[in-house]
Amino acid sequence: MGKDVIIACDFDSAEKTLSFLDLFRDRKPFVKIGMELFYAEGPDMVRRIKERGHRIFLDLKLHDIPNTVKKAMASLSRLDVDMCNVHASGTSAMMKAALEGLTRPDGSRPILIAVTQLTSTDQTALEDELLIKEPMKDVVMSYARNAKSAGLDGVVCSPLEAAAVHCACGEDFLTVTPGVRFADGDKGDQKRVMTPAQANEAGSDYIVVGRPITAAADPVAAYERCIKEFVS
Ligand code: C5P
C-alpha cells in the first residue's frame, strides 16, 4: 500500500461534490466522504464517485454493539468503499465484529482503521467526563495497540503521533493523518499542523487534506502540490 493524499470532500450536496471532482481530469484522487455528505446524499453518492474511478474513504466512525457494527460494515463493504473506520473505544469485540462484517465472501475487504480519541477531546474532558485518568498520549497508544490486536489495519491520528504509533504497532500499521497545511497556507481551525513534506518525514501513510485543496483558487494545483510534497 503506497502513500497517498486523500481529499476530504466536506461538501453538503452531490452537485458541489461532483463539480469539484470534475476539475480533476488527469488523476482521480482518493477522496474522503464524511457524515455531512453521506447523510445528505446517501449511499448513491458513494456509487457515483466510485463509478468515476475514485477510491473512497468512508469516514462514518461506527460505534455500536458488535452485532450492529458487523451488519453495518457488511453494507459498507457491498458499497465497495476502499477504507472505512470505527471508534476504538467500541472495544476489541466491536472492532473484530467490524472486520468480520467487512470481509467479503472472496476474502477481500476494505481497509479498516480506528479513531483513537477525537482531537476535539482534551485531557480535561478525558478525566472529568470520560473518567479516564491516564495521559492522552498513553490512551491513544493503548487504543492503537487494541486496534492492532483486533486485526485492524491502522488508525486515524495526528501526523505528530505517526512515529509513536508505528513504533508501538509496527511500520505496516497505517497512520491516516489529518491536520495538514501548506507552509504558506491558512491554518483555519486546525491547531497542531504539519506540511505534507513534514507529514511524510513523520511517517504518515495517508494524509487527509480538506480546505487547503477544496478552498484553493486552483484545487488541482493544490492537490498536485500535496502529492509532490508528500509522495515524492
Ligand atoms: O479542511 P481540513 O484539511 O481541516 O479537513 C480535515 C478533515 O479531516 C476534515 O474532514 C476533518 O473532519 C477530518 N479530521 C480532522 N481531525 C481529526 C479527525 C478528522 O481534521 N482528528
Coordinates of N, CA and C and ligand atoms in Angstrom, one line a residue:
M1 N 0.8 -1.2 0.0 CA 0.0 0.0 0.0 C 0.9 1.2 0.0
G2 N 0.8 2.1 -1.1 CA 1.6 3.2 -1.2 C 1.1 4.4 -0.4
K3 N 1.9 5.4 -0.2 CA 1.4 6.6 0.4 C 0.5 7.3 -0.6
D4 N -0.5 8.0 0.0 CA -1.4 8.8 -0.9 C -2.0 10.0 -0.2
V5 N -2.5 10.9 -0.9 CA -3.2 12.1 -0.4 C -4.7 11.8 -0.6
I6 N -5.5 12.0 0.5 CA -6.9 11.8 0.5 C -7.6 13.1 0.6
I7 N -8.4 13.5 -0.4 CA -9.1 14.8 -0.3 C -10.4 14.7 0.5
A8 N -10.5 15.5 1.6 CA -11.7 15.5 2.4 C -12.8 16.3 1.6
C9 N -13.8 15.6 1.1 CA -14.8 16.2 0.3 C -15.9 16.7 1.3
D10 N -15.6 17.7 2.1 CA -16.6 18.2 3.1 C -17.6 19.2 2.4
F11 N -18.4 18.6 1.5 CA -19.4 19.4 0.9 C -20.8 18.9 1.3
D12 N -21.9 19.8 1.2 CA -23.2 19.4 1.7 C -24.1 18.9 0.6
S13 N -23.6 18.7 -0.7 CA -24.5 18.3 -1.7 C -23.7 17.5 -2.8
A14 N -24.5 16.7 -3.5 CA -23.9 15.9 -4.6 C -23.4 16.9 -5.7
E15 N -24.2 17.9 -6.0 CA -23.8 18.9 -7.0 C -22.4 19.5 -6.8
K16 N -22.3 20.0 -5.5 CA -21.0 20.7 -5.2 C -19.8 19.7 -5.3
T17 N -20.1 18.5 -4.8 CA -19.0 17.4 -4.8 C -18.6 17.1 -6.2
L18 N -19.6 16.8 -7.0 CA -19.3 16.3 -8.4 C -18.7 17.4 -9.2
S19 N -19.1 18.7 -9.0 CA -18.5 19.7 -9.8 C -17.1 20.0 -9.4
F20 N -16.8 19.7 -8.1 CA -15.4 19.8 -7.6 C -14.6 18.7 -8.2
L21 N -15.1 17.5 -8.2 CA -14.4 16.3 -8.8 C -14.2 16.4 -10.3
D22 N -15.1 17.2 -11.0 CA -15.0 17.4 -12.4 C -13.7 18.1 -12.8
L23 N -13.1 18.9 -11.8 CA -11.9 19.6 -12.1 C -10.7 18.7 -12.3
F24 N -10.8 17.5 -11.8 CA -9.7 16.5 -11.9 C -9.8 15.7 -13.1
R25 N -9.0 16.0 -14.1 CA -9.1 15.3 -15.4 C -8.1 14.2 -15.5
D26 N -6.8 14.5 -15.1 CA -5.7 13.6 -15.4 C -5.7 12.4 -14.3
R27 N -5.8 12.8 -13.1 CA -5.6 11.9 -12.0 C -6.8 11.9 -11.2
K28 N -7.3 10.7 -10.8 CA -8.5 10.6 -9.9 C -8.1 10.5 -8.5
P29 N -8.3 11.5 -7.7 CA -7.8 11.5 -6.3 C -8.6 10.5 -5.5
F30 N -7.9 10.0 -4.4 CA -8.6 9.2 -3.3 C -9.4 10.3 -2.6
V31 N -10.7 10.0 -2.3 CA -11.5 11.0 -1.6 C -12.1 10.5 -0.3
K32 N -12.3 11.4 0.6 CA -13.0 11.0 1.9 C -14.4 11.6 1.8
I33 N -15.3 10.7 2.1 CA -16.7 11.2 2.3 C -17.0 11.0 3.8
G34 N -17.5 12.1 4.4 CA -17.8 12.1 5.8 C -19.3 12.1 6.0
M35 N -19.6 12.3 7.3 CA -21.0 12.2 7.7 C -21.9 13.2 7.0
E36 N -21.4 14.4 6.8 CA -22.2 15.5 6.3 C -22.7 15.1 4.9
L37 N -21.8 14.7 4.0 CA -22.2 14.4 2.6 C -23.0 13.1 2.6
F38 N -22.5 12.1 3.4 CA -23.2 10.8 3.3 C -24.6 10.9 3.8
Y39 N -24.8 11.7 4.9 CA -26.2 11.8 5.4 C -27.1 12.7 4.5
A40 N -26.4 13.5 3.8 CA -27.2 14.4 2.9 C -27.6 13.7 1.6
E41 N -26.7 12.8 1.1 CA -26.9 12.3 -0.2 C -27.1 10.7 -0.2
G42 N -26.7 10.1 0.8 CA -26.9 8.6 0.9 C -25.9 7.8 0.1
P43 N -26.1 6.5 0.1 CA -25.1 5.6 -0.5 C -24.9 5.8 -2.0
D44 N -25.9 6.4 -2.6 CA -25.8 6.7 -4.0 C -24.6 7.6 -4.4
M45 N -24.3 8.5 -3.4 CA -23.1 9.4 -3.6 C -21.9 8.6 -3.7
V46 N -21.8 7.5 -2.9 CA -20.6 6.6 -2.9 C -20.5 6.0 -4.3
R47 N -21.7 5.4 -4.7 CA -21.7 4.7 -6.0 C -21.3 5.6 -7.2
R48 N -21.8 6.9 -7.1 CA -21.5 7.8 -8.2 C -20.0 8.2 -8.3
I49 N -19.4 8.4 -7.1 CA -18.0 8.7 -7.1 C -17.1 7.5 -7.5
K50 N -17.6 6.3 -7.0 CA -16.8 5.1 -7.4 C -16.9 4.9 -8.9
E51 N -18.1 5.1 -9.5 CA -18.2 5.0 -11.0 C -17.2 5.9 -11.7
R52 N -16.9 7.0 -11.1 CA -16.0 7.9 -11.8 C -14.5 7.5 -11.6
G53 N -14.3 6.4 -10.9 CA -12.9 5.9 -10.8 C -12.1 6.3 -9.6
H54 N -12.8 6.9 -8.6 CA -12.0 7.3 -7.4 C -12.0 6.2 -6.3
R55 N -11.0 6.2 -5.5 CA -11.0 5.3 -4.3 C -11.7 6.2 -3.2
I56 N -12.4 5.5 -2.3 CA -13.2 6.2 -1.3 C -12.9 5.8 0.1
F57 N -12.6 6.7 1.0 CA -12.5 6.5 2.4 C -13.9 7.0 3.0
L58 N -14.7 6.1 3.5 CA -16.0 6.5 4.0 C -15.8 6.7 5.5
D59 N -15.8 7.9 5.9 CA -15.5 8.3 7.3 C -16.7 8.4 8.2
L60 N -17.3 7.3 8.6 CA -18.6 7.3 9.3 C -18.3 7.0 10.8
K61 N -17.1 6.6 11.2 CA -16.8 6.4 12.6 C -17.8 5.6 13.4
L62 N -18.0 4.3 13.0 CA -19.1 3.5 13.6 C -18.7 3.2 15.1
H63 N -19.7 3.1 15.9 CA -19.6 2.8 17.3 C -20.9 2.3 17.8
D64 N -21.1 1.0 18.0 CA -22.3 0.4 18.5 C -22.0 -1.0 19.0
I65 N -23.1 -1.7 19.3 CA -22.8 -3.1 19.8 C -22.2 -3.9 18.6
P66 N -21.4 -4.9 18.9 CA -20.7 -5.6 17.9 C -21.6 -6.1 16.8
N67 N -22.7 -6.7 17.1 CA -23.6 -7.3 16.0 C -24.1 -6.2 15.1
T68 N -24.4 -5.1 15.6 CA -24.9 -4.0 14.8 C -23.8 -3.4 13.9
V69 N -22.6 -3.3 14.4 CA -21.5 -2.8 13.6 C -21.1 -3.8 12.5
K70 N -21.2 -5.1 12.9 CA -20.8 -6.1 11.9 C -21.8 -6.0 10.7
K71 N -23.1 -5.9 11.0 CA -24.0 -5.8 9.9 C -23.9 -4.5 9.1
A72 N -23.7 -3.4 9.8 CA -23.5 -2.1 9.1 C -22.3 -2.2 8.2
M73 N -21.2 -2.8 8.7 CA -20.0 -2.9 7.9 C -20.2 -3.8 6.7
A74 N -21.0 -4.8 6.8 CA -21.3 -5.7 5.6 C -22.0 -4.8 4.5
S75 N -22.9 -3.9 4.9 CA -23.5 -3.0 4.0 C -22.5 -2.1 3.3
L76 N -21.5 -1.6 4.1 CA -20.5 -0.7 3.5 C -19.6 -1.4 2.6
S77 N -19.3 -2.7 2.9 CA -18.4 -3.5 2.1 C -19.1 -3.7 0.8
R78 N -20.4 -4.0 0.8 CA -21.1 -4.2 -0.5 C -21.1 -2.9 -1.3
L79 N -21.0 -1.8 -0.7 CA -20.9 -0.5 -1.4 C -19.6 -0.3 -2.1
D80 N -18.6 -1.2 -1.8 CA -17.3 -1.2 -2.4 C -16.5 0.0 -2.1
V81 N -16.6 0.5 -0.8 CA -15.7 1.5 -0.4 C -14.3 0.9 -0.2
D82 N -13.2 1.8 -0.2 CA -11.8 1.3 -0.1 C -11.3 1.3 1.3
M83 N -11.9 2.2 2.1 CA -11.4 2.4 3.5 C -12.6 2.9 4.3
C84 N -12.7 2.3 5.6 CA -13.8 2.9 6.5 C -13.2 2.8 7.9
N85 N -14.0 3.3 8.9 CA -13.5 3.3 10.2 C -14.5 3.1 11.3
V86 N -14.0 2.9 12.5 CA -14.8 2.7 13.7 C -14.1 3.5 14.8
H87 N -14.8 3.6 16.0 CA -14.1 4.1 17.2 C -13.5 3.0 17.9
A88 N -12.2 3.1 18.2 CA -11.5 2.1 19.0 C -12.2 1.9 20.4
S89 N -12.8 3.0 20.9 CA -13.5 2.9 22.2 C -14.7 1.9 22.2
G90 N -15.1 1.5 21.0 CA -16.2 0.5 20.9 C -15.7 -0.9 21.4
T91 N -14.5 -1.1 21.7 CA -13.8 -2.3 22.3 C -13.3 -3.2 21.2
S92 N -12.5 -4.1 21.6 CA -11.9 -5.1 20.7 C -13.0 -6.0 20.1
A93 N -13.9 -6.3 20.9 CA -15.0 -7.2 20.4 C -15.7 -6.5 19.2
M94 N -16.0 -5.2 19.4 CA -16.6 -4.5 18.3 C -15.7 -4.4 17.1
M95 N -14.5 -4.1 17.3 CA -13.5 -4.0 16.1 C -13.4 -5.3 15.4
K96 N -13.4 -6.4 16.1 CA -13.3 -7.7 15.5 C -14.6 -8.0 14.7
A97 N -15.7 -7.6 15.2 CA -17.0 -7.8 14.6 C -17.0 -7.0 13.3
A98 N -16.5 -5.8 13.4 CA -16.5 -4.9 12.2 C -15.7 -5.6 11.1
L99 N -14.5 -6.2 11.4 CA -13.7 -6.8 10.4 C -14.4 -8.0 9.8
E100 N -15.2 -8.8 10.6 CA -15.9 -9.9 10.1 C -17.0 -9.4 9.1
G101 N -17.7 -8.4 9.5 CA -18.7 -7.9 8.6 C -18.2 -7.3 7.3
L102 N -17.0 -6.8 7.4 CA -16.4 -6.2 6.2 C -15.9 -7.2 5.2
T103 N -15.5 -8.4 5.7 CA -14.9 -9.3 4.8 C -15.9 -10.0 3.9
R104 N -15.6 -9.9 2.6 CA -16.5 -10.4 1.5 C -16.3 -11.9 1.4
P105 N -17.2 -12.6 0.7 CA -17.1 -14.0 0.5 C -15.8 -14.4 -0.1
D106 N -15.2 -13.6 -1.0 CA -13.9 -13.9 -1.6 C -12.7 -13.6 -0.7
G107 N -13.0 -13.1 0.5 CA -11.9 -12.8 1.4 C -11.3 -11.4 1.4
S108 N -11.7 -10.7 0.3 CA -11.3 -9.3 0.2 C -12.1 -8.4 1.2
R109 N -11.6 -7.3 1.5 CA -12.3 -6.3 2.3 C -11.7 -4.9 2.2
P110 N -12.4 -3.9 2.5 CA -11.9 -2.5 2.6 C -10.8 -2.4 3.7
I111 N -10.0 -1.5 3.6 CA -9.1 -1.1 4.8 C -9.9 -0.7 5.9
L112 N -9.6 -1.2 7.1 CA -10.4 -0.7 8.3 C -9.4 -0.1 9.3
I113 N -9.7 1.2 9.7 CA -8.9 1.9 10.6 C -9.7 2.3 11.8
A114 N -9.1 2.7 12.9 CA -9.8 3.1 14.1 C -9.5 4.6 14.5
V115 N -10.5 5.2 15.0 CA -10.3 6.5 15.6 C -9.9 6.2 17.1
T116 N -8.8 6.8 17.5 CA -8.4 6.5 18.9 C -9.2 7.4 19.9
Q117 N -8.7 8.6 20.1 CA -9.5 9.7 20.8 C -9.7 10.8 19.8
L118 N -10.9 11.4 19.7 CA -11.1 12.5 18.8 C -10.2 13.7 19.3
T119 N -9.7 14.4 18.3 CA -8.8 15.5 18.7 C -9.6 16.7 19.4
S120 N -10.9 16.6 19.3 CA -11.7 17.6 20.0 C -11.8 17.3 21.5
T121 N -11.4 16.1 21.9 CA -11.5 15.7 23.3 C -10.1 16.1 23.9
D122 N -10.1 16.9 25.0 CA -8.9 17.2 25.6 C -8.7 16.5 26.9
Q123 N -7.6 16.7 27.6 CA -7.3 15.9 28.8 C -8.3 16.1 29.9
T124 N -8.8 17.4 30.0 CA -9.8 17.7 31.0 C -11.1 16.9 30.8
A125 N -11.6 16.8 29.5 CA -12.8 16.1 29.2 C -12.6 14.6 29.4
L126 N -11.4 14.2 29.1 CA -11.0 12.7 29.2 C -11.1 12.4 30.7
E127 N -10.6 13.2 31.6 CA -10.6 12.9 33.0 C -11.9 13.2 33.7
D128 N -12.5 14.3 33.4 CA -13.7 14.7 34.1 C -15.0 14.1 33.6
E129 N -15.1 13.9 32.3 CA -16.3 13.3 31.7 C -16.2 11.8 31.4
L130 N -15.1 11.4 30.8 CA -15.0 10.0 30.5 C -14.3 9.2 31.6
L131 N -13.9 9.9 32.6 CA -13.3 9.3 33.8 C -12.1 8.4 33.5
I132 N -11.3 8.8 32.5 CA -10.1 8.2 32.1 C -8.9 9.0 32.6
K133 N -8.2 8.5 33.6 CA -7.2 9.3 34.3 C -5.8 9.3 33.7
E134 N -5.6 8.5 32.7 CA -4.3 8.4 32.1 C -4.0 9.6 31.1
P135 N -2.7 9.9 30.9 CA -2.4 11.0 29.9 C -2.9 10.6 28.5
M136 N -3.4 11.6 27.8 CA -4.0 11.4 26.5 C -3.1 10.5 25.6
K137 N -1.8 10.8 25.6 CA -0.9 10.1 24.7 C -0.9 8.6 25.0
D138 N -0.9 8.3 26.3 CA -0.9 6.8 26.6 C -2.2 6.2 26.2
V139 N -3.3 7.0 26.3 CA -4.7 6.5 25.9 C -4.7 6.2 24.4
V140 N -4.2 7.1 23.6 CA -4.1 7.0 22.2 C -3.3 5.8 21.8
M141 N -2.1 5.6 22.4 CA -1.3 4.5 22.1 C -1.9 3.1 22.5
S142 N -2.6 3.1 23.6 CA -3.2 1.9 24.1 C -4.4 1.5 23.1
Y143 N -5.1 2.5 22.7 CA -6.2 2.2 21.8 C -5.7 1.8 20.4
A144 N -4.5 2.4 20.0 CA -3.9 1.9 18.8 C -3.5 0.5 18.9
R145 N -2.9 0.1 20.0 CA -2.5 -1.3 20.2 C -3.7 -2.2 20.2
N146 N -4.8 -1.8 20.8 CA -6.1 -2.6 20.8 C -6.5 -2.8 19.3
A147 N -6.5 -1.7 18.5 CA -6.9 -1.8 17.1 C -6.0 -2.8 16.4
K148 N -4.7 -2.8 16.7 CA -3.8 -3.7 16.0 C -4.1 -5.1 16.4
S149 N -4.3 -5.4 17.7 CA -4.5 -6.7 18.2 C -5.8 -7.3 17.6
A150 N -6.8 -6.4 17.4 CA -8.1 -6.8 16.9 C -8.0 -7.1 15.4
G151 N -6.8 -6.8 14.8 CA -6.6 -7.1 13.4 C -6.9 -6.0 12.4
L152 N -7.1 -4.7 13.0 CA -7.3 -3.6 12.1 C -6.0 -3.2 11.4
D153 N -6.2 -2.4 10.4 CA -5.1 -2.0 9.5 C -4.3 -0.8 10.0
G154 N -5.0 0.1 10.8 CA -4.3 1.3 11.2 C -5.2 2.2 12.0
V155 N -4.8 3.4 12.2 CA -5.6 4.4 13.0 C -5.5 5.8 12.3
V156 N -6.5 6.6 12.6 CA -6.5 8.0 12.3 C -5.8 8.7 13.4
C157 N -4.8 9.5 13.1 CA -4.1 10.2 14.2 C -3.5 11.5 13.7
S158 N -2.9 12.2 14.6 CA -2.2 13.4 14.1 C -0.8 13.0 13.5
P159 N -0.3 13.7 12.5 CA 1.0 13.4 12.0 C 2.0 13.4 13.1
L160 N 1.8 14.2 14.2 CA 2.7 14.3 15.3 C 2.8 13.0 16.1
E161 N 1.7 12.1 15.9 CA 1.7 10.8 16.6 C 2.1 9.7 15.7
A162 N 2.3 9.9 14.4 CA 2.5 8.8 13.5 C 3.7 8.0 13.9
A163 N 4.8 8.6 14.2 CA 6.1 7.9 14.5 C 5.9 7.0 15.7
A164 N 5.2 7.5 16.8 CA 5.0 6.7 18.0 C 4.0 5.6 17.7
V165 N 3.0 5.8 16.9 CA 2.1 4.7 16.5 C 2.8 3.6 15.8
H166 N 3.7 4.0 14.8 CA 4.5 3.0 14.1 C 5.4 2.2 15.1
C167 N 6.0 2.9 16.0 CA 6.9 2.3 17.0 C 6.1 1.3 17.8
A168 N 4.9 1.6 18.2 CA 4.1 0.7 19.1 C 3.5 -0.4 18.3
C169 N 3.1 -0.1 17.1 CA 2.2 -1.1 16.4 C 2.9 -1.7 15.1
G170 N 4.1 -1.2 14.7 CA 4.8 -1.7 13.5 C 4.7 -0.7 12.4
E171 N 5.7 -0.9 11.5 CA 5.7 0.0 10.3 C 4.6 -0.2 9.4
D172 N 4.0 -1.4 9.3 CA 3.0 -1.7 8.4 C 1.6 -1.2 8.9
F173 N 1.5 -0.8 10.1 CA 0.2 -0.4 10.7 C 0.0 1.1 10.2
L174 N -1.1 1.3 9.5 CA -1.3 2.5 8.8 C -1.6 3.7 9.7
T175 N -1.0 4.9 9.4 CA -1.4 6.1 10.1 C -2.0 7.0 9.0
V176 N -3.3 7.4 9.3 CA -4.0 8.2 8.3 C -4.2 9.6 9.1
T177 N -3.6 10.6 8.5 CA -3.4 11.8 9.3 C -4.0 13.1 8.7
P178 N -5.0 13.7 9.4 CA -5.5 15.0 9.0 C -4.6 16.1 9.7
G179 N -5.0 17.3 9.6 CA -4.2 18.4 10.3 C -3.0 18.7 9.4
V180 N -3.2 18.8 8.1 CA -2.1 19.1 7.2 C -2.4 20.5 6.5
R181 N -1.3 21.3 6.5 CA -1.4 22.6 5.9 C -0.1 22.9 5.1
F182 N -0.2 23.7 4.1 CA 1.0 24.2 3.4 C 1.7 25.2 4.3
A183 N 3.0 25.3 4.1 CA 3.8 26.2 5.0 C 3.3 27.6 4.8
D184 N 2.9 28.0 3.6 CA 2.4 29.4 3.4 C 0.9 29.5 3.5
G185 N 0.2 28.5 4.0 CA -1.3 28.4 4.0 C -1.9 28.9 5.3
D186 N -3.3 29.0 5.2 CA -4.1 29.4 6.4 C -4.3 28.1 7.2
K187 N -4.2 28.2 8.5 CA -4.4 27.0 9.4 C -5.8 26.7 9.6
G188 N -6.7 27.8 9.5 CA -8.1 27.6 9.8 C -8.3 27.2 11.3
D189 N -9.2 26.2 11.5 CA -9.4 25.8 12.9 C -8.5 24.7 13.4
Q190 N -7.5 24.3 12.5 CA -6.6 23.2 12.9 C -5.5 23.9 13.8
K191 N -5.2 23.3 14.9 CA -4.2 23.9 15.8 C -2.8 23.4 15.6
R192 N -2.6 22.1 15.6 CA -1.3 21.5 15.5 C -1.2 20.9 14.1
V193 N -0.5 21.6 13.3 CA -0.5 21.2 11.9 C 0.9 20.8 11.4
M194 N 1.0 20.1 10.3 CA 2.3 19.8 9.6 C 2.1 20.0 8.2
T195 N 3.1 20.3 7.4 CA 3.1 20.4 6.0 C 3.0 19.0 5.4
P196 N 2.6 18.8 4.2 CA 2.7 17.5 3.6 C 4.1 16.9 3.6
A197 N 5.1 17.7 3.4 CA 6.5 17.2 3.5 C 6.9 16.7 4.9
Q198 N 6.5 17.5 5.9 CA 6.8 17.1 7.3 C 6.0 15.8 7.6
A199 N 4.7 15.7 7.2 CA 3.9 14.5 7.4 C 4.6 13.3 6.8
N200 N 5.2 13.5 5.7 CA 5.9 12.4 5.0 C 7.1 12.0 5.9
E201 N 7.9 13.0 6.3 CA 9.0 12.7 7.2 C 8.6 12.1 8.5
A202 N 7.4 12.4 9.0 CA 7.0 11.9 10.3 C 6.5 10.5 10.1
G203 N 6.3 10.0 8.9 CA 5.9 8.6 8.7 C 4.4 8.4 8.4
S204 N 3.7 9.4 8.1 CA 2.2 9.3 7.8 C 2.1 8.4 6.5
D205 N 1.1 7.5 6.5 CA 0.9 6.7 5.3 C -0.1 7.4 4.3
Y206 N -1.1 8.0 4.9 CA -2.0 8.8 4.1 C -2.3 10.1 4.8
I207 N -2.3 11.2 4.1 CA -2.7 12.5 4.6 C -4.1 12.8 4.1
V208 N -4.9 13.3 5.1 CA -6.3 13.7 4.7 C -6.3 15.2 4.6
V209 N -6.5 15.8 3.5 CA -6.4 17.2 3.3 C -7.8 17.8 2.8
G210 N -8.3 18.7 3.5 CA -9.6 19.3 3.0 C -9.4 20.7 2.5
R211 N -9.6 21.7 3.3 CA -9.6 23.1 2.8 C -8.4 23.6 2.0
P212 N -7.2 23.1 2.4 CA -6.1 23.6 1.6 C -6.2 23.2 0.1
I213 N -7.1 22.2 -0.2 CA -7.3 21.8 -1.6 C -8.7 22.4 -2.0
T214 N -9.7 22.1 -1.2 CA -11.1 22.4 -1.6 C -11.4 23.9 -1.7
A215 N -10.7 24.7 -0.9 CA -10.9 26.1 -0.9 C -9.8 26.9 -1.7
A216 N -8.9 26.1 -2.3 CA -7.8 26.8 -3.1 C -8.4 27.4 -4.3
A217 N -7.7 28.5 -4.8 CA -8.1 29.1 -6.1 C -8.0 28.1 -7.2
D218 N -6.9 27.3 -7.1 CA -6.8 26.2 -8.1 C -6.6 24.9 -7.4
P219 N -7.7 24.2 -7.2 CA -7.7 22.9 -6.4 C -6.8 21.9 -7.0
V220 N -6.7 21.8 -8.3 CA -5.9 20.7 -8.9 C -4.4 21.0 -8.6
A221 N -4.0 22.3 -8.8 CA -2.6 22.6 -8.5 C -2.3 22.4 -7.0
A222 N -3.3 22.7 -6.1 CA -3.0 22.4 -4.7 C -2.9 20.9 -4.4
Y223 N -3.7 20.1 -5.1 CA -3.6 18.7 -4.9 C -2.3 18.2 -5.4
E224 N -1.9 18.6 -6.6 CA -0.6 18.2 -7.2 C 0.6 18.6 -6.3
R225 N 0.4 19.8 -5.7 CA 1.5 20.2 -4.7 C 1.6 19.3 -3.5
C226 N 0.4 18.9 -3.0 CA 0.4 17.9 -1.9 C 1.0 16.6 -2.3
I227 N 0.7 16.1 -3.5 CA 1.3 14.8 -3.9 C 2.8 15.0 -4.0
K228 N 3.2 16.1 -4.6 CA 4.6 16.3 -4.9 C 5.4 16.4 -3.5
E229 N 4.8 17.1 -2.6 CA 5.5 17.3 -1.3 C 5.4 16.0 -0.4
F230 N 4.3 15.3 -0.5 CA 4.1 14.1 0.4 C 4.6 12.8 -0.2
V231 N 4.4 12.6 -1.5 CA 4.7 11.3 -2.0 C 6.1 11.2 -2.6
S232 N 6.6 12.4 -3.2 CA 7.9 12.3 -3.9 C 9.0 12.9 -3.1
Ligands
C5P1 O1 -10.2 21.1 5.9 P1 -9.2 20.3 6.7 O2 -7.9 19.9 6.0 O3 -9.0 20.8 8.1 O4 -10.0 18.9 6.8 C1 -9.5 17.8 7.6 C2 -10.5 16.7 7.5 O5 -10.1 15.7 8.4 C3 -11.9 17.0 7.9 O6 -12.8 16.2 7.2 C4 -12.0 16.7 9.4 O7 -13.3 16.4 9.8 C5 -11.1 15.5 9.4 N1 -10.5 15.2 10.8 C6 -9.7 16.1 11.4 N2 -9.1 15.8 12.6 C7 -9.4 14.6 13.2 C8 -10.2 13.7 12.6 C9 -10.7 14.0 11.3 O8 -9.4 17.2 10.9 N3 -8.8 14.3 14.3

